[in-house]
Each structure stands twice: as C-alpha cells, then as structure tokens.
PDB file of C-alpha atoms in Angstrom:
ATOM      1  CA  MET A   1      -1.299  20.155 -14.013  1.00 51.00           C
ATOM      2  CA  GLU A   2       1.334  22.530 -11.893  1.00 55.00           C
ATOM      3  CA  ASP A   3      -0.237  21.977  -8.987  1.00 66.00           C
ATOM      4  CA  TYR A   4      -0.157  17.855 -10.038  1.00 71.00           C
ATOM      5  CA  ASN A   5       3.627  18.624 -10.137  1.00 77.00           C
ATOM      6  CA  LYS A   6       3.883  20.012  -6.808  1.00 73.00           C
ATOM      7  CA  ILE A   7       2.324  17.425  -5.197  1.00 74.00           C
ATOM      8  CA  ILE A   8       5.023  14.687  -7.296  1.00 79.00           C
ATOM      9  CA  GLU A   9       7.573  16.925  -5.997  1.00 79.00           C
ATOM     10  CA  SER A  10       6.779  16.516  -2.663  1.00 76.00           C
ATOM     11  CA  LEU A  11       6.296  12.812  -2.198  1.00 85.00           C
ATOM     12  CA  GLY A  12       8.816  10.220  -0.316  1.00 88.00           C
ATOM     13  CA  VAL A  13       9.402   7.047  -2.352  1.00 94.00           C
ATOM     14  CA  LYS A  14      10.193   4.154  -0.829  1.00 94.00           C
ATOM     15  CA  PHE A  15      10.842   0.675  -2.315  1.00 96.00           C
ATOM     16  CA  ILE A  16       9.629  -2.403   0.234  1.00 94.00           C
ATOM     17  CA  LYS A  17       9.818  -5.754  -1.926  1.00 94.00           C
ATOM     18  CA  ALA A  18       9.594  -7.075  -5.313  1.00 97.00           C
ATOM     19  CA  ARG A  19       8.398 -10.554  -6.144  1.00 97.00           C
ATOM     20  CA  ASN A  20       8.156 -12.594  -9.616  1.00 98.00           C
ATOM     21  CA  ILE A  21       5.843 -15.490  -8.240  1.00 98.00           C
ATOM     22  CA  ARG A  22       4.360 -18.771 -10.099  1.00 98.00           C
ATOM     23  CA  ILE A  23       0.718 -19.900  -8.628  1.00 98.00           C
ATOM     24  CA  LEU A  24       0.746 -23.038  -7.369  1.00 97.00           C
ATOM     25  CA  GLN A  25      -3.120 -23.460  -6.879  1.00 96.00           C
ATOM     26  CA  PRO A  26      -5.908 -21.232  -7.595  1.00 97.00           C
ATOM     27  CA  ILE A  27      -7.387 -18.846  -4.512  1.00 97.00           C
ATOM     28  CA  THR A  28      -9.586 -15.899  -3.864  1.00 97.00           C
ATOM     29  CA  ILE A  29      -8.669 -13.880  -0.694  1.00 95.00           C
ATOM     30  CA  LYS A  30     -11.479 -12.701   0.643  1.00 88.00           C
ATOM     31  CA  ASN A  31     -10.025  -9.315   1.981  1.00 85.00           C
ATOM     32  CA  PHE A  32      -6.830  -8.433   1.340  1.00 89.00           C
ATOM     33  CA  TYR A  33      -4.873  -5.860   3.279  1.00 84.00           C
ATOM     34  CA  ASP A  34      -1.927  -4.147   3.010  1.00 85.00           C
ATOM     35  CA  VAL A  35      -0.273  -0.736   4.059  1.00 85.00           C
ATOM     36  CA  GLU A  36       1.794  -0.402   0.900  1.00 91.00           C
ATOM     37  CA  ASN A  37       0.803   0.143  -2.352  1.00 95.00           C
ATOM     38  CA  THR A  38       1.173  -3.183  -4.823  1.00 97.00           C
ATOM     39  CA  LEU A  39       1.739  -2.966  -8.928  1.00 98.00           C
ATOM     40  CA  LEU A  40       1.020  -6.202 -10.725  1.00 98.00           C
ATOM     41  CA  ILE A  41       1.937  -7.213 -14.051  1.00 98.00           C
ATOM     42  CA  LEU A  42       0.163 -10.533 -14.911  1.00 98.00           C
ATOM     43  CA  TYR A  43       2.644 -12.410 -16.942  1.00 98.00           C
ATOM     44  CA  ASN A  44       0.608 -16.193 -17.964  1.00 97.00           C
ATOM     45  CA  GLY A  45      -2.428 -17.468 -16.687  1.00 97.00           C
ATOM     46  CA  GLU A  46      -4.906 -15.797 -14.965  1.00 97.00           C
ATOM     47  CA  VAL A  47      -5.774 -12.699 -11.898  1.00 98.00           C
ATOM     48  CA  SER A  48      -9.173 -11.046 -11.457  1.00 97.00           C
ATOM     49  CA  ILE A  49     -10.251  -8.706  -9.021  1.00 96.00           C
ATOM     50  CA  GLY A  50     -13.243  -7.815  -6.590  1.00 94.00           C
ATOM     51  CA  GLU A  51     -16.286  -9.619  -5.982  1.00 91.00           C
ATOM     52  CA  GLU A  52     -17.018  -9.766  -9.662  1.00 93.00           C
ATOM     53  CA  LYS A  53     -13.705 -11.327 -10.922  1.00 93.00           C
ATOM     54  CA  ILE A  54     -12.289  -8.476 -13.549  1.00 96.00           C
ATOM     55  CA  LYS A  55      -9.934 -10.310 -15.261  1.00 97.00           C
ATOM     56  CA  VAL A  56      -6.762  -8.827 -15.687  1.00 97.00           C
ATOM     57  CA  GLU A  57      -5.159  -9.663 -18.811  1.00 97.00           C
ATOM     58  CA  VAL A  58      -1.734 -10.952 -19.801  1.00 97.00           C
ATOM     59  CA  GLY A  59       0.594  -7.906 -20.185  1.00 97.00           C
ATOM     60  CA  ASP A  60      -1.436  -5.666 -18.308  1.00 98.00           C
ATOM     61  CA  MET A  61      -1.220  -4.554 -14.452  1.00 98.00           C
ATOM     62  CA  LEU A  62      -3.897  -3.949 -11.776  1.00 98.00           C
ATOM     63  CA  PHE A  63      -2.633  -1.464  -9.042  1.00 97.00           C
ATOM     64  CA  ILE A  64      -3.803  -1.983  -4.964  1.00 96.00           C
ATOM     65  CA  PRO A  65      -3.657   1.130  -3.690  1.00 94.00           C
ATOM     66  CA  GLY A  66      -2.068   0.633   0.336  1.00 91.00           C
ATOM     67  CA  GLY A  67      -5.103   0.315   2.963  1.00 84.00           C
ATOM     68  CA  LYS A  68      -7.659  -0.768   0.636  1.00 85.00           C
ATOM     69  CA  HIS A  69      -9.814  -4.146   1.880  1.00 87.00           C
ATOM     70  CA  VAL A  70     -10.106  -5.744  -1.565  1.00 93.00           C
ATOM     71  CA  THR A  71     -11.090  -9.383  -3.312  1.00 95.00           C
ATOM     72  CA  VAL A  72      -7.864 -10.889  -5.274  1.00 97.00           C
ATOM     73  CA  THR A  73      -8.342 -14.225  -7.523  1.00 97.00           C
ATOM     74  CA  TYR A  74      -4.885 -15.890  -8.569  1.00 98.00           C
ATOM     75  CA  GLY A  75      -5.569 -18.350 -11.137  1.00 97.00           C
ATOM     76  CA  ASP A  76      -8.987 -19.845 -12.455  1.00 96.00           C
ATOM     77  CA  PRO A  77     -11.803 -18.361 -10.388  1.00 94.00           C
ATOM     78  CA  THR A  78     -13.878 -21.101 -11.595  1.00 93.00           C
ATOM     79  CA  ASN A  79     -11.748 -23.811  -9.424  1.00 93.00           C
ATOM     80  CA  ALA A  80     -10.250 -20.856  -6.649  1.00 96.00           C
ATOM     81  CA  LYS A  81     -10.366 -21.880  -3.451  1.00 96.00           C
ATOM     82  CA  GLY A  82     -11.708 -19.289  -0.695  1.00 95.00           C
ATOM     83  CA  VAL A  83      -9.134 -18.026   2.041  1.00 95.00           C
ATOM     84  CA  SER A  84      -9.107 -15.699   4.249  1.00 91.00           C
ATOM     85  CA  ASN A  85      -5.657 -13.327   4.681  1.00 87.00           C
ATOM     86  CA  GLU A  86      -5.091 -14.618   7.629  1.00 86.00           C
ATOM     87  CA  GLU A  87      -4.791 -18.125   6.200  1.00 89.00           C
ATOM     88  CA  PHE A  88      -2.869 -16.710   2.964  1.00 90.00           C
ATOM     89  CA  MET A  89      -0.139 -15.225   5.448  1.00 85.00           C
ATOM     90  CA  THR A  90      -0.066 -18.224   7.281  1.00 84.00           C
ATOM     91  CA  HIS A  91       0.545 -20.301   4.742  1.00 88.00           C
ATOM     92  CA  ARG A  92       1.806 -18.445   1.607  1.00 89.00           C
ATOM     93  CA  GLU A  93       4.280 -21.344   0.665  1.00 90.00           C
ATOM     94  CA  ALA A  94       1.426 -23.683  -0.606  1.00 94.00           C
ATOM     95  CA  TYR A  95      -0.287 -21.220  -3.074  1.00 96.00           C
ATOM     96  CA  TRP A  96       2.673 -19.596  -4.216  1.00 96.00           C
ATOM     97  CA  GLU A  97       6.402 -20.389  -5.582  1.00 96.00           C
ATOM     98  CA  GLY A  98       9.181 -17.785  -5.940  1.00 96.00           C
ATOM     99  CA  ASN A  99      11.258 -17.276  -8.738  1.00 97.00           C
ATOM    100  CA  HIS A 100      14.734 -16.461  -8.197  1.00 96.00           C
ATOM    101  CA  ASP A 101      16.318 -16.315 -11.623  1.00 97.00           C
ATOM    102  CA  PRO A 102      16.176 -12.955 -13.621  1.00 97.00           C
ATOM    103  CA  LYS A 103      16.460 -15.108 -16.463  1.00 97.00           C
ATOM    104  CA  LEU A 104      12.904 -16.518 -16.319  1.00 98.00           C
ATOM    105  CA  ILE A 105      10.905 -13.308 -15.785  1.00 98.00           C
ATOM    106  CA  GLY A 106       8.217 -13.298 -17.474  1.00 96.00           C
ATOM    107  CA  HIS A 107       8.550 -16.699 -18.808  1.00 97.00           C
ATOM    108  CA  LEU A 108       7.256 -19.080 -15.769  1.00 97.00           C
ATOM    109  CA  PRO A 109       3.580 -20.609 -16.671  1.00 97.00           C
ATOM    110  CA  ASN A 110       0.828 -19.140 -14.345  1.00 97.00           C
ATOM    111  CA  SER A 111       3.340 -16.417 -13.358  1.00 98.00           C
ATOM    112  CA  PHE A 112       3.170 -12.720 -12.192  1.00 98.00           C
ATOM    113  CA  GLY A 113       5.240 -10.250 -10.582  1.00 98.00           C
ATOM    114  CA  TYR A 114       4.606  -7.451  -8.416  1.00 98.00           C
ATOM    115  CA  VAL A 115       6.400  -4.797  -6.887  1.00 98.00           C
ATOM    116  CA  SER A 116       5.112  -2.489  -3.424  1.00 96.00           C
ATOM    117  CA  PHE A 117       6.166   0.633  -2.319  1.00 96.00           C
ATOM    118  CA  GLU A 118       5.605   3.490  -0.377  1.00 93.00           C
ATOM    119  CA  ALA A 119       4.229   6.351  -1.543  1.00 92.00           C
ATOM    120  CA  LYS A 120       3.762   9.503   1.297  1.00 86.00           C
ATOM    121  CA  VAL A 121       3.055  13.277   0.755  1.00 80.00           C
ATOM    122  CA  PHE A 122       5.526  15.490   2.737  1.00 68.00           C
ATOM    123  CA  ASP A 123       6.239  12.008   4.505  1.00 71.00           C
ATOM    124  CA  SER A 124       3.189  11.876   6.426  1.00 72.00           C
ATOM    125  CA  VAL A 125      -0.176  11.429   4.164  1.00 76.00           C
ATOM    126  CA  ASN A 126      -0.207   7.772   2.206  1.00 82.00           C
ATOM    127  CA  PHE A 127      -0.880   9.551  -1.261  1.00 85.00           C
ATOM    128  CA  PHE A 128      -2.762   7.120  -3.459  1.00 88.00           C
ATOM    129  CA  ASN A 129      -4.786   5.831  -0.285  1.00 83.00           C
ATOM    130  CA  SER A 130      -5.839   9.764   0.431  1.00 78.00           C
ATOM    131  CA  LEU A 131      -6.862  10.314  -2.676  1.00 79.00           C
ATOM    132  CA  ASP A 132      -9.233   7.883  -1.861  1.00 80.00           C
ATOM    133  CA  VAL A 133      -8.483   5.782  -5.227  1.00 86.00           C
ATOM    134  CA  PRO A 134      -9.415   2.130  -5.624  1.00 90.00           C
ATOM    135  CA  PRO A 135      -8.068  -0.612  -7.373  1.00 94.00           C
ATOM    136  CA  PHE A 136      -7.978  -0.656 -11.290  1.00 96.00           C
ATOM    137  CA  ILE A 137      -6.444  -1.786 -14.326  1.00 97.00           C
ATOM    138  CA  ILE A 138      -4.036  -0.646 -16.354  1.00 97.00           C
ATOM    139  CA  LYS A 139      -3.863  -1.429 -19.813  1.00 95.00           C
ATOM    140  CA  ARG A 140      -0.830  -2.230 -22.135  1.00 88.00           C
ATOM    141  CA  GLU A 141       1.823   0.623 -20.731  1.00 94.00           C
ATOM    142  CA  ASP A 142       4.957  -0.810 -22.008  1.00 95.00           C
ATOM    143  CA  HIS A 143       6.849   1.487 -20.069  1.00 95.00           C
ATOM    144  CA  LEU A 144       5.911   0.864 -16.970  1.00 96.00           C
ATOM    145  CA  ALA A 145       5.667  -3.346 -17.429  1.00 97.00           C
ATOM    146  CA  ASN A 146       9.489  -2.870 -18.771  1.00 97.00           C
ATOM    147  CA  THR A 147      10.379  -0.632 -15.103  1.00 97.00           C
ATOM    148  CA  ILE A 148       8.721  -3.423 -13.258  1.00 98.00           C
ATOM    149  CA  ASP A 149      10.591  -6.042 -14.998  1.00 97.00           C
ATOM    150  CA  GLN A 150      13.747  -4.515 -14.504  1.00 97.00           C
ATOM    151  CA  ILE A 151      13.217  -3.676 -10.444  1.00 98.00           C
ATOM    152  CA  LEU A 152      12.637  -7.788 -10.193  1.00 98.00           C
ATOM    153  CA  ALA A 153      15.406  -8.356 -12.213  1.00 97.00           C
ATOM    154  CA  GLU A 154      17.784  -5.557  -9.761  1.00 97.00           C
ATOM    155  CA  GLU A 155      15.966  -7.140  -6.409  1.00 97.00           C
ATOM    156  CA  MET A 156      17.251 -10.890  -7.981  1.00 97.00           C
ATOM    157  CA  THR A 157      21.075  -9.366  -7.890  1.00 94.00           C
ATOM    158  CA  ASP A 158      23.558  -8.571  -5.920  1.00 92.00           C
ATOM    159  CA  LEU A 159      25.535  -6.248  -7.336  1.00 93.00           C
ATOM    160  CA  ALA A 160      26.795  -2.880  -6.648  1.00 95.00           C
ATOM    161  CA  GLY A 161      24.212   0.297  -6.991  1.00 94.00           C
ATOM    162  CA  LYS A 162      21.420  -2.353  -6.733  1.00 96.00           C
ATOM    163  CA  GLY A 163      19.662  -0.535  -4.124  1.00 95.00           C
ATOM    164  CA  ARG A 164      19.781   2.761  -5.541  1.00 96.00           C
ATOM    165  CA  ILE A 165      18.728   1.822  -9.038  1.00 97.00           C
ATOM    166  CA  ILE A 166      15.524   0.378  -7.652  1.00 98.00           C
ATOM    167  CA  LYS A 167      14.797   3.887  -5.870  1.00 96.00           C
ATOM    168  CA  ILE A 168      14.919   5.515  -8.966  1.00 97.00           C
ATOM    169  CA  LYS A 169      13.091   2.921 -10.964  1.00 98.00           C
ATOM    170  CA  THR A 170      10.467   2.934  -7.828  1.00 98.00           C
ATOM    171  CA  GLU A 171       9.861   6.908  -7.819  1.00 96.00           C
ATOM    172  CA  GLU A 172       9.574   6.085 -11.982  1.00 96.00           C
ATOM    173  CA  ILE A 173       6.714   3.646 -11.164  1.00 96.00           C
ATOM    174  CA  VAL A 174       4.334   6.023  -9.355  1.00 95.00           C
ATOM    175  CA  ILE A 175       5.036   9.055 -11.517  1.00 94.00           C
ATOM    176  CA  GLU A 176       4.218   6.534 -14.690  1.00 95.00           C
ATOM    177  CA  VAL A 177       0.859   5.443 -12.069  1.00 95.00           C
ATOM    178  CA  VAL A 178       0.086   8.624 -11.686  1.00 91.00           C
ATOM    179  CA  ARG A 179       0.914   9.772 -15.165  1.00 92.00           C
ATOM    180  CA  TYR A 180      -1.736   7.117 -16.013  1.00 94.00           C
ATOM    181  CA  ILE A 181      -4.170   8.077 -14.415  1.00 91.00           C
ATOM    182  CA  LEU A 182      -4.300  11.493 -15.574  1.00 89.00           C
ATOM    183  CA  LYS A 183      -4.114  10.566 -19.236  1.00 91.00           C
ATOM    184  CA  ASN A 184      -7.049   8.231 -18.651  1.00 92.00           C
ATOM    185  CA  ARG A 185      -8.467  10.927 -16.856  1.00 89.00           C
ATOM    186  CA  LEU A 186      -9.752   8.013 -14.013  1.00 89.00           C
ATOM    187  CA  PHE A 187     -11.352   9.260 -10.858  1.00 85.00           C
ATOM    188  CA  VAL A 188     -11.359  12.728 -11.858  1.00 75.00           C
ATOM    189  CA  GLU A 189     -14.257  13.475  -9.197  1.00 74.00           C
ATOM    190  CA  GLN A 190     -11.788  12.295  -6.330  1.00 69.00           C
ATOM    191  CA  LEU A 191      -8.729  14.223  -7.368  1.00 72.00           C
ATOM    192  CA  VAL A 192     -10.412  17.168  -7.169  1.00 67.00           C
ATOM    193  CA  THR A 193     -12.325  16.857  -4.175  1.00 65.00           C
ATOM    194  CA  ASN A 194      -9.322  15.077  -2.078  1.00 64.00           C
ATOM    195  CA  SER A 195      -6.255  17.162  -3.161  1.00 68.00           C
ATOM    196  CA  THR A 196      -7.000  20.098  -2.173  1.00 68.00           C
ATOM    197  CA  TYR A 197      -5.893  19.436   1.536  1.00 66.00           C
ATOM    198  CA  PHE A 198      -2.364  19.279   0.556  1.00 69.00           C
ATOM    199  CA  LYS A 199      -2.566  23.134   0.463  1.00 73.00           C
ATOM    200  CA  ASP A 200      -3.616  23.832   3.435  1.00 81.00           C
ATOM    201  CA  PRO A 201      -0.967  24.468   5.301  1.00 82.00           C
ATOM    202  CA  ARG A 202      -2.798  24.289   8.687  1.00 87.00           C
ATOM    203  CA  LEU A 203      -3.280  20.248   7.868  1.00 86.00           C
ATOM    204  CA  ILE A 204      -0.005  20.084   6.758  1.00 83.00           C
ATOM    205  CA  ASP A 205       1.016  21.056  10.312  1.00 88.00           C
ATOM    206  CA  ILE A 206      -1.344  18.327  11.742  1.00 91.00           C
ATOM    207  CA  PHE A 207       0.175  15.872   9.650  1.00 88.00           C
ATOM    208  CA  ALA A 208       3.490  16.426  10.592  1.00 87.00           C
ATOM    209  CA  TYR A 209       2.365  16.577  14.419  1.00 93.00           C
ATOM    210  CA  ILE A 210       1.027  13.064  14.280  1.00 93.00           C
ATOM    211  CA  LYS A 211       3.406  11.304  12.259  1.00 89.00           C
ATOM    212  CA  GLU A 212       6.194  12.905  15.390  1.00 91.00           C
ATOM    213  CA  ASN A 213       3.638  12.145  18.209  1.00 94.00           C
ATOM    214  CA  LEU A 214       2.761   8.792  17.262  1.00 94.00           C
ATOM    215  CA  GLY A 215       2.720   7.461  21.208  1.00 93.00           C
ATOM    216  CA  GLY A 216       1.710  10.652  22.722  1.00 94.00           C
ATOM    217  CA  ASP A 217      -1.515  12.483  22.715  1.00 95.00           C
ATOM    218  CA  LEU A 218      -2.910  13.128  19.817  1.00 95.00           C
ATOM    219  CA  SER A 219      -6.811  14.140  20.998  1.00 95.00           C
ATOM    220  CA  ASN A 220      -8.272  16.930  19.688  1.00 94.00           C
ATOM    221  CA  LYS A 221      -7.553  19.336  21.664  1.00 95.00           C
ATOM    222  CA  VAL A 222      -3.939  19.022  21.058  1.00 96.00           C
ATOM    223  CA  LEU A 223      -4.457  18.964  17.516  1.00 95.00           C
ATOM    224  CA  ALA A 224      -6.997  21.994  17.597  1.00 95.00           C
ATOM    225  CA  ASN A 225      -3.694  23.606  19.130  1.00 95.00           C
ATOM    226  CA  VAL A 226      -1.722  23.107  16.194  1.00 94.00           C
ATOM    227  CA  ALA A 227      -3.542  24.238  13.910  1.00 91.00           C
ATOM    228  CA  ASN A 228      -4.769  26.956  15.640  1.00 92.00           C
ATOM    229  CA  VAL A 229      -8.630  26.445  15.304  1.00 91.00           C
ATOM    230  CA  SER A 230     -10.723  25.745  17.892  1.00 94.00           C
ATOM    231  CA  GLU A 231     -11.219  21.712  20.127  1.00 92.00           C
ATOM    232  CA  ASP A 232     -15.306  22.143  18.598  1.00 91.00           C
ATOM    233  CA  TYR A 233     -14.310  22.559  15.030  1.00 93.00           C
ATOM    234  CA  VAL A 234     -10.880  20.400  14.541  1.00 93.00           C
ATOM    235  CA  GLY A 235     -12.753  17.064  13.769  1.00 92.00           C
ATOM    236  CA  GLN A 236     -14.952  19.115  11.657  1.00 91.00           C
ATOM    237  CA  TYR A 237     -12.026  21.006   9.513  1.00 89.00           C
ATOM    238  CA  PHE A 238     -10.178  18.040   9.349  1.00 89.00           C
ATOM    239  CA  LYS A 239     -12.617  15.654   7.967  1.00 85.00           C
ATOM    240  CA  MET A 240     -13.981  18.464   5.387  1.00 82.00           C
ATOM    241  CA  LEU A 241     -10.333  18.392   4.036  1.00 78.00           C
ATOM    242  CA  THR A 242      -9.987  14.611   4.143  1.00 77.00           C
ATOM    243  CA  GLY A 243     -13.226  13.043   4.851  1.00 74.00           C
ATOM    244  CA  ILE A 244     -12.399  10.803   7.535  1.00 82.00           C
ATOM    245  CA  ASN A 245     -11.938  11.821  10.999  1.00 89.00           C
ATOM    246  CA  PRO A 246      -9.160  12.957  13.311  1.00 92.00           C
ATOM    247  CA  GLN A 247      -8.997   9.837  15.254  1.00 93.00           C
ATOM    248  CA  ASP A 248      -9.443   7.325  12.580  1.00 91.00           C
ATOM    249  CA  TYR A 249      -6.524   9.026  10.260  1.00 90.00           C
ATOM    250  CA  ILE A 250      -4.541   8.273  13.424  1.00 93.00           C
ATOM    251  CA  GLU A 251      -4.984   5.189  14.082  1.00 93.00           C
ATOM    252  CA  TYR A 252      -4.165   4.102  10.722  1.00 88.00           C
ATOM    253  CA  GLN A 253      -0.666   5.656  11.079  1.00 90.00           C
ATOM    254  CA  ARG A 254      -0.298   4.258  14.425  1.00 94.00           C
ATOM    255  CA  MET A 255      -0.975   0.930  13.007  1.00 92.00           C
ATOM    256  CA  GLU A 256       1.086   1.092   9.814  1.00 88.00           C
ATOM    257  CA  ALA A 257       4.065   2.583  12.224  1.00 92.00           C
ATOM    258  CA  ALA A 258       3.254  -0.371  13.894  1.00 94.00           C
ATOM    259  CA  VAL A 259       3.627  -2.551  10.752  1.00 89.00           C
ATOM    260  CA  GLY A 260       7.048  -1.135   9.892  1.00 87.00           C
ATOM    261  CA  LEU A 261       8.176  -1.808  13.385  1.00 91.00           C
ATOM    262  CA  LEU A 262       7.135  -5.827  12.993  1.00 90.00           C
ATOM    263  CA  ARG A 263       8.672  -5.542   9.645  1.00 83.00           C
ATOM    264  CA  THR A 264      12.360  -4.318  10.887  1.00 85.00           C
ATOM    265  CA  SER A 265      12.551  -4.449  14.400  1.00 88.00           C
ATOM    266  CA  LYS A 266      12.645  -7.747  17.236  1.00 88.00           C
ATOM    267  CA  LYS A 267      11.001  -5.383  19.205  1.00 92.00           C
ATOM    268  CA  SER A 268       7.992  -7.481  21.914  1.00 93.00           C
ATOM    269  CA  ILE A 269       4.235  -6.416  20.600  1.00 94.00           C
ATOM    270  CA  ARG A 270       3.971  -5.118  24.169  1.00 94.00           C
ATOM    271  CA  ALA A 271       6.727  -2.397  23.232  1.00 95.00           C
ATOM    272  CA  ILE A 272       5.480  -1.474  19.673  1.00 95.00           C
ATOM    273  CA  GLY A 273       1.629  -0.965  20.844  1.00 95.00           C
ATOM    274  CA  ALA A 274       3.426   1.406  23.596  1.00 95.00           C
ATOM    275  CA  GLU A 275       5.455   2.574  21.108  1.00 95.00           C
ATOM    276  CA  VAL A 276       2.848   3.779  18.461  1.00 95.00           C
ATOM    277  CA  GLY A 277       0.204   4.758  21.162  1.00 95.00           C
ATOM    278  CA  TYR A 278      -1.217   1.776  22.633  1.00 95.00           C
ATOM    279  CA  LYS A 279      -1.024   1.424  26.839  1.00 92.00           C
ATOM    280  CA  ASP A 280      -3.657  -1.828  26.788  1.00 95.00           C
ATOM    281  CA  THR A 281      -1.834  -4.440  24.652  1.00 95.00           C
ATOM    282  CA  ALA A 282      -4.498  -6.703  24.920  1.00 95.00           C
ATOM    283  CA  TYR A 283      -7.181  -3.560  22.724  1.00 95.00           C
ATOM    284  CA  PHE A 284      -3.367  -2.993  20.686  1.00 95.00           C
ATOM    285  CA  CYS A 285      -4.320  -6.365  19.139  1.00 94.00           C
ATOM    286  CA  ARG A 286      -7.558  -6.681  18.505  1.00 94.00           C
ATOM    287  CA  ARG A 287      -7.472  -2.933  16.975  1.00 94.00           C
ATOM    288  CA  PHE A 288      -4.903  -5.057  14.811  1.00 93.00           C
ATOM    289  CA  LYS A 289      -6.830  -7.958  13.821  1.00 89.00           C
ATOM    290  CA  MET A 290      -9.699  -6.324  13.286  1.00 88.00           C
ATOM    291  CA  MET A 291      -7.911  -3.876  10.791  1.00 86.00           C
ATOM    292  CA  PHE A 292      -5.580  -6.128   9.022  1.00 84.00           C
ATOM    293  CA  GLY A 293      -7.185  -9.761   9.448  1.00 82.00           C
ATOM    294  CA  ILE A 294      -4.345 -11.361  10.910  1.00 84.00           C
ATOM    295  CA  PRO A 295      -2.799 -11.269  14.417  1.00 89.00           C
ATOM    296  CA  ALA A 296       0.136  -8.808  15.405  1.00 89.00           C
ATOM    297  CA  GLY A 297       2.523 -12.179  15.738  1.00 85.00           C
ATOM    298  CA  LYS A 298       1.750 -13.324  12.577  1.00 82.00           C
ATOM    299  CA  MET A 299       2.806  -9.630  10.676  1.00 81.00           C
ATOM    300  CA  ARG A 300       5.107 -10.563  12.450  1.00 75.00           C
ATOM    301  CA  ARG A 301       6.181 -13.463   9.970  1.00 66.00           C
ATOM    302  CA  ARG A 302       5.007 -12.386   6.644  1.00 58.00           C
ATOM    303  CA  GLU A 303       8.445 -11.031   5.772  1.00 51.00           C
ATOM    304  CA  SER A 304      10.186 -14.371   5.987  1.00 47.00           C
ATOM    305  CA  LEU A 305       6.477 -15.634   3.803  1.00 46.00           C
ATOM    306  CA  MET A 306       7.246 -13.126   1.061  1.00 48.00           C
ATOM    307  CA  ASN A 307      10.172 -15.129   0.594  1.00 47.00           C
ATOM    308  CA  VAL A 308       8.664 -18.171  -1.072  1.00 47.00           C
TER     309      VAL A 308
END
C-alpha cells in the first residue's frame, strides 16, 4: 500500500471538463477515443459499454481511461444508430443536449453526468493508461457519485473559488477510483506488472526528457544517452518496463500535446504539427486522423461542440 501512496502523491491531476447531458437519440459510437480520462454517472435511461453492450445500471458509474479505443452506447441499444467518432464529434448536438441548471442535475430523463480529467505520474505519464487499466463499471459508490454531482454543480455556477473547489474535487475523484480498484482487487496483474517502472529513476528521466523535448530529436540514440544505456538496448529496456516501445510512446505524447494546443491555442495546424515534432504537416494530419478517428481541424471544433 505504501507504494501506491507514493504513486498517488506523485500524481498531477488536472480538471478538463464536466457536463450534464440528456440523450436525444440512441447512438453507438464504435471507436470512441479521448486523451483524457472520463468518469460517467448514469442518472436515468441506458448506457452500455463494449461490443457486448454491458449495461451501466442507474446510479452506477463508468470509468473510461484516456487513450483507449472503446465502443459506447448511449440510450436503448436495440434502437441505437451506429456512428463513427468523427460523425459523433461533428454532429454532437443531434445526439446530446447539455443541461446548465444545477437544480436539474440527476432529474432529467435519459441523462448522465461526466467529468473528464488528466492524471499523470511525475507530470508526464498517463497513470491509468500506463497501467493498462481497461474501461470498467463502478458499482454504487455514494461518495464518488456525490463528488461528481458537486463538480457538475460548481461548473454551472460563477461563484468565487469555483476553480479551486473543482480542482480539489477532481483530485478526490482520482483517489476514489484508485481506492475502488484496490478495494475490489481489480486488474491485479496489470497493477503489479506495470507499476514497477514508476520506481526506476532512469525511466523517469526518459519520461521527463520526452516531455520537455517533444519537438526535438527523440531517437533511440538520444534516449540512450539520457538513460545512460546502450542505443541497442534502450528500446528493449523501455518496452520491458512499460509494455510499449519508446517511439510509440513518443507519438502518443506528441499527439496528446497536439490535442492540448488545438484546444487552447489559435495556432495553425502546420505550426502545431511542427511544435510537437512533425516537420511534414500532411504526415502529421494522417497520423492524427489514424489515432483519433477525426481530422485535426475537427478536433479543434470539439470544445465548442462540447457545450451543447
């Protein structure tokens, strides 16, 4: 348990968004993908996960780690329209309607609430994704449910200290999700296997270097010098501890940074691609579409669409 306490202490948690949504028509998103973690609570109606349409019961929560492709159905699965992630992002207002009245949270038909957030170890490694935690359902955790409700209500107000309260409550959510995993002994093998690398200082140095140099040379030769291991060994070393090869990890970090820039800046797609390490804009756009299922330009529209 002491090891998990150290990991939790090292986590950097960042609130991204919170919404209360009413489902307008049933849909199945076949390749849903997001870089952020999402915790959803079902208030009324139906939500299911996976090709098997595993149901989330009313009052239960669905946790979807960032970086995982997953099939999600909102509404009655027998009548759900199948849509791609791109179609959903482009025409979200046809499927969802946002509630902005805190008094209606939990009282609308066919509705759910969700909070999206980052949780990074040493401010560089996506915690849940790195542990290979799959999407899972959280059964009847009243404290966690109340925390989501409080974040949703705060997000709908303009009171003093709103941002601070949301930050604190989001950190609570992360801790409660970790506690639920440990208490119910979920994903034991993944946790034991994949948490070991958090203790390796050479690997942490590599993570930190990658984060600070996304736009530069991140070849295995450079990473080998950072970790003080041979160039021939660094790829094997990285994969042995993390389960993925370093270049795949670097691409994910670059694309995640690109999403952040698309969300928060007005820089051109060419400039964003170059900033995260892609000199060829066309190649950057192809890789972006392959990873997220939508073009970079449509991802830029995502935040305004989230306000439906």
